[in-house]
PDB file of C-alpha atoms in Angstrom:
ATOM      1  CA  UNK A  23      15.252 -17.586 125.240  1.00 39.00           C
ATOM      2  CA  UNK A  24      11.954 -17.023 122.985  1.00 37.00           C
ATOM      3  CA  UNK A  25      10.595 -19.902 121.183  1.00 33.00           C
ATOM      4  CA  UNK A  26      10.022 -19.853 117.262  1.00 34.00           C
ATOM      5  CA  UNK A  27       6.709 -19.882 116.044  1.00 36.00           C
ATOM      6  CA  UNK A  28       5.693 -23.098 114.949  1.00 36.00           C
ATOM      7  CA  UNK A  29       5.101 -23.736 111.194  1.00 39.00           C
ATOM      8  CA  UNK A  30       1.768 -24.788 109.328  1.00 42.00           C
ATOM      9  CA  UNK A  31       1.740 -27.205 107.104  1.00 41.00           C
ATOM     10  CA  UNK A  32       4.107 -29.348 105.806  1.00 41.00           C
ATOM     11  CA  UNK A  33       7.779 -28.770 106.394  1.00 44.00           C
ATOM     12  CA  UNK A  34       9.587 -27.233 103.889  1.00 49.00           C
ATOM     13  CA  UNK A  35      11.840 -30.739 103.368  1.00 51.00           C
ATOM     14  CA  UNK A  36       8.604 -32.912 103.445  1.00 59.00           C
ATOM     15  CA  UNK A  37       8.808 -35.872 101.147  1.00 69.00           C
ATOM     16  CA  UNK A  38       4.978 -35.785 100.908  1.00 79.00           C
ATOM     17  CA  UNK A  39       2.922 -34.569  98.225  1.00 89.00           C
ATOM     18  CA  UNK A  40       3.241 -31.451  97.343  1.00 95.00           C
ATOM     19  CA  UNK A  41      -0.301 -29.053  99.020  1.00 96.00           C
ATOM     20  CA  UNK A  42      -0.699 -27.706  95.710  1.00 96.00           C
ATOM     21  CA  UNK A  43      -2.321 -31.217  94.177  1.00 93.00           C
ATOM     22  CA  UNK A  44       0.163 -32.367  92.184  1.00 90.00           C
ATOM     23  CA  UNK A  45       1.790 -35.880  92.907  1.00 87.00           C
ATOM     24  CA  UNK A  46       5.437 -34.880  93.182  1.00 93.00           C
ATOM     25  CA  UNK A  47       6.746 -34.465  96.461  1.00 94.00           C
ATOM     26  CA  UNK A  48       7.432 -31.057  98.025  1.00 95.00           C
ATOM     27  CA  UNK A  49      10.589 -30.558  97.399  1.00 94.00           C
ATOM     28  CA  UNK A  50      10.481 -31.590  93.714  1.00 95.00           C
ATOM     29  CA  UNK A  51       7.696 -29.589  92.971  1.00 96.00           C
ATOM     30  CA  UNK A  52       6.684 -26.010  94.361  1.00 97.00           C
ATOM     31  CA  UNK A  53      10.019 -26.570  96.684  1.00 96.00           C
ATOM     32  CA  UNK A  54      12.474 -25.237  94.012  1.00 97.00           C
ATOM     33  CA  UNK A  55      10.318 -22.270  92.860  1.00 98.00           C
ATOM     34  CA  UNK A  56       9.955 -21.280  97.204  1.00 97.00           C
ATOM     35  CA  UNK A  57      13.330 -21.713  97.088  1.00 96.00           C
ATOM     36  CA  UNK A  58      14.039 -19.476  94.086  1.00 96.00           C
ATOM     37  CA  UNK A  59      15.821 -22.096  91.973  1.00 97.00           C
ATOM     38  CA  UNK A  60      13.135 -21.606  89.089  1.00 97.00           C
ATOM     39  CA  UNK A  61      10.118 -19.770  87.837  1.00 97.00           C
ATOM     40  CA  UNK A  62       7.002 -20.559  87.290  1.00 98.00           C
ATOM     41  CA  UNK A  63       6.470 -21.392  83.508  1.00 98.00           C
ATOM     42  CA  UNK A  64       2.562 -20.621  83.723  1.00 98.00           C
ATOM     43  CA  UNK A  65      -0.014 -18.625  85.438  1.00 98.00           C
ATOM     44  CA  UNK A  66      -1.514 -22.097  86.790  1.00 98.00           C
ATOM     45  CA  UNK A  67       1.625 -23.162  87.656  1.00 98.00           C
ATOM     46  CA  UNK A  68       2.271 -20.009  89.969  1.00 98.00           C
ATOM     47  CA  UNK A  69      -1.267 -20.747  91.426  1.00 98.00           C
ATOM     48  CA  UNK A  70      -0.570 -23.622  92.571  1.00 98.00           C
ATOM     49  CA  UNK A  71       2.930 -22.999  94.355  1.00 98.00           C
ATOM     50  CA  UNK A  72       1.130 -19.885  95.914  1.00 98.00           C
ATOM     51  CA  UNK A  73      -1.612 -22.051  97.137  1.00 98.00           C
ATOM     52  CA  UNK A  74       1.407 -24.201  98.476  1.00 97.00           C
ATOM     53  CA  UNK A  75       3.006 -21.227 100.017  1.00 97.00           C
ATOM     54  CA  UNK A  76      -0.159 -20.018 101.993  1.00 97.00           C
ATOM     55  CA  UNK A  77       0.324 -24.157 103.034  1.00 96.00           C
ATOM     56  CA  UNK A  78       3.462 -24.151 103.936  1.00 95.00           C
ATOM     57  CA  UNK A  79       3.538 -20.476 105.700  1.00 95.00           C
ATOM     58  CA  UNK A  80       5.821 -19.056 103.057  1.00 97.00           C
ATOM     59  CA  UNK A  81       4.932 -15.436 103.469  1.00 97.00           C
ATOM     60  CA  UNK A  82       8.393 -14.109 101.577  1.00 97.00           C
ATOM     61  CA  UNK A  83       7.406 -16.398  98.391  1.00 98.00           C
ATOM     62  CA  UNK A  84       4.089 -15.382  98.341  1.00 98.00           C
ATOM     63  CA  UNK A  85       5.623 -11.246  98.456  1.00 98.00           C
ATOM     64  CA  UNK A  86       8.180 -11.828  95.501  1.00 97.00           C
ATOM     65  CA  UNK A  87       5.597 -13.466  93.199  1.00 98.00           C
ATOM     66  CA  UNK A  88       3.001 -10.331  93.654  1.00 98.00           C
ATOM     67  CA  UNK A  89       2.580  -7.577  91.530  1.00 98.00           C
ATOM     68  CA  UNK A  90       4.316  -4.689  92.439  1.00 98.00           C
ATOM     69  CA  UNK A  91       1.337  -2.379  92.228  1.00 98.00           C
ATOM     70  CA  UNK A  92      -1.141  -4.662  94.045  1.00 98.00           C
ATOM     71  CA  UNK A  93       1.480  -6.286  96.501  1.00 98.00           C
ATOM     72  CA  UNK A  94       0.834  -5.299 100.410  1.00 97.00           C
ATOM     73  CA  UNK A  95       4.092  -4.207 102.635  1.00 96.00           C
ATOM     74  CA  UNK A  96       4.195  -7.162 104.586  1.00 96.00           C
ATOM     75  CA  UNK A  97       1.898 -10.557 104.807  1.00 96.00           C
ATOM     76  CA  UNK A  98       1.371 -11.914 108.474  1.00 96.00           C
ATOM     77  CA  UNK A  99      -1.035 -15.740 107.512  1.00 96.00           C
ATOM     78  CA  UNK A 100      -3.499 -16.412 110.110  1.00 95.00           C
ATOM     79  CA  UNK A 101      -1.758 -18.714 112.346  1.00 94.00           C
ATOM     80  CA  UNK A 102      -5.130 -21.054 112.911  1.00 95.00           C
ATOM     81  CA  UNK A 103      -6.103 -21.507 109.320  1.00 96.00           C
ATOM     82  CA  UNK A 104      -4.546 -24.216 107.549  1.00 96.00           C
ATOM     83  CA  UNK A 105      -4.697 -24.791 103.979  1.00 97.00           C
ATOM     84  CA  UNK A 106      -5.823 -28.213 102.983  1.00 96.00           C
ATOM     85  CA  UNK A 107      -6.041 -28.819  99.324  1.00 97.00           C
ATOM     86  CA  UNK A 108      -6.250 -26.920  95.895  1.00 98.00           C
ATOM     87  CA  UNK A 109      -8.775 -27.925  92.878  1.00 97.00           C
ATOM     88  CA  UNK A 110      -8.482 -25.475  89.755  1.00 97.00           C
ATOM     89  CA  UNK A 111     -11.574 -24.766  88.185  1.00 98.00           C
ATOM     90  CA  UNK A 112     -10.310 -23.535  85.047  1.00 97.00           C
ATOM     91  CA  UNK A 113      -7.559 -21.021  83.254  1.00 97.00           C
ATOM     92  CA  UNK A 114      -7.498 -18.385  80.377  1.00 98.00           C
ATOM     93  CA  UNK A 115      -4.356 -17.739  79.066  1.00 98.00           C
ATOM     94  CA  UNK A 116      -1.281 -17.816  81.107  1.00 98.00           C
ATOM     95  CA  UNK A 117       0.399 -20.287  79.013  1.00 97.00           C
ATOM     96  CA  UNK A 118       4.232 -20.204  77.968  1.00 95.00           C
ATOM     97  CA  UNK A 119       4.032 -17.499  75.219  1.00 96.00           C
ATOM     98  CA  UNK A 120       1.156 -15.437  77.020  1.00 98.00           C
ATOM     99  CA  UNK A 121       1.719 -12.281  79.107  1.00 98.00           C
ATOM    100  CA  UNK A 122      -1.876 -11.970  80.920  1.00 98.00           C
ATOM    101  CA  UNK A 123      -3.990 -15.036  82.154  1.00 98.00           C
ATOM    102  CA  UNK A 124      -6.198 -15.860  84.716  1.00 98.00           C
ATOM    103  CA  UNK A 125      -6.697 -18.647  87.122  1.00 98.00           C
ATOM    104  CA  UNK A 126     -10.318 -20.108  88.784  1.00 98.00           C
ATOM    105  CA  UNK A 127      -9.385 -22.364  91.929  1.00 98.00           C
ATOM    106  CA  UNK A 128     -11.213 -23.531  95.103  1.00 98.00           C
ATOM    107  CA  UNK A 129      -9.194 -23.677  98.267  1.00 98.00           C
ATOM    108  CA  UNK A 130      -9.701 -25.820 100.854  1.00 98.00           C
ATOM    109  CA  UNK A 131      -8.938 -24.928 104.768  1.00 98.00           C
ATOM    110  CA  UNK A 132      -9.752 -26.008 108.042  1.00 97.00           C
ATOM    111  CA  UNK A 133      -9.889 -22.934 110.506  1.00 97.00           C
ATOM    112  CA  UNK A 134     -10.912 -23.791 114.348  1.00 93.00           C
ATOM    113  CA  UNK A 135     -12.037 -27.572 113.232  1.00 93.00           C
ATOM    114  CA  UNK A 136     -14.504 -26.398 110.631  1.00 97.00           C
ATOM    115  CA  UNK A 137     -13.907 -26.343 107.058  1.00 98.00           C
ATOM    116  CA  UNK A 138     -13.826 -23.663 104.852  1.00 98.00           C
ATOM    117  CA  UNK A 139     -13.693 -23.117 100.951  1.00 98.00           C
ATOM    118  CA  UNK A 140     -11.852 -19.389  99.344  1.00 97.00           C
ATOM    119  CA  UNK A 141     -12.990 -19.554  95.570  1.00 98.00           C
ATOM    120  CA  UNK A 142     -11.400 -17.437  93.439  1.00 98.00           C
ATOM    121  CA  UNK A 143     -10.633 -15.989  89.443  1.00 98.00           C
ATOM    122  CA  UNK A 144      -7.366 -14.788  89.899  1.00 98.00           C
ATOM    123  CA  UNK A 145      -5.278 -12.402  87.293  1.00 98.00           C
ATOM    124  CA  UNK A 146      -2.130 -13.118  86.776  1.00 98.00           C
ATOM    125  CA  UNK A 147       0.284 -11.306  84.635  1.00 98.00           C
ATOM    126  CA  UNK A 148       4.116 -11.175  83.788  1.00 98.00           C
ATOM    127  CA  UNK A 149       6.402  -8.694  85.917  1.00 98.00           C
ATOM    128  CA  UNK A 150      10.026  -8.635  84.686  1.00 96.00           C
ATOM    129  CA  UNK A 151       9.612 -11.640  82.823  1.00 96.00           C
ATOM    130  CA  UNK A 152       8.533 -14.181  86.051  1.00 97.00           C
ATOM    131  CA  UNK A 153       4.924 -14.645  86.618  1.00 98.00           C
ATOM    132  CA  UNK A 154       2.944 -13.142  89.559  1.00 98.00           C
ATOM    133  CA  UNK A 155      -0.021 -12.611  91.227  1.00 98.00           C
ATOM    134  CA  UNK A 156      -1.808  -9.288  90.181  1.00 98.00           C
ATOM    135  CA  UNK A 157      -5.644  -9.786  92.390  1.00 98.00           C
ATOM    136  CA  UNK A 158      -9.123 -11.305  91.986  1.00 98.00           C
ATOM    137  CA  UNK A 159     -11.139 -10.379  89.576  1.00 97.00           C
ATOM    138  CA  UNK A 160     -14.794  -9.170  90.766  1.00 94.00           C
ATOM    139  CA  UNK A 161     -17.839 -11.982  90.989  1.00 83.00           C
TER     140      UNK A 161
END
């Protein structure tokens, strides 16, 4: 019998703080979004939930929350990369009554025992009434 690959990051039923940086436990914070029980209310909330999805290895959620015009056919996460912390650097628009917005962030990770960061200014829009990630703005 083939072994199932181990999940990286916090398990889906984790009771510790959510990987997105909020103080709520994962099942109460990003868990409901990942399970499809609720939608992100703002672009920043979607950004946080996508970071958590990277942290827990939820590629299905990442693909569901990606704009149809820029979404890859499939997504394979690097098993040697562990996402550890998210910093929101700023957000423009992307609120409850907006149809588009941007979020600048710095995501921290460890790979091969070494720390690293990814800094991005991401575009978000609503598609079929739901916030989705479009792409990264050029530097």
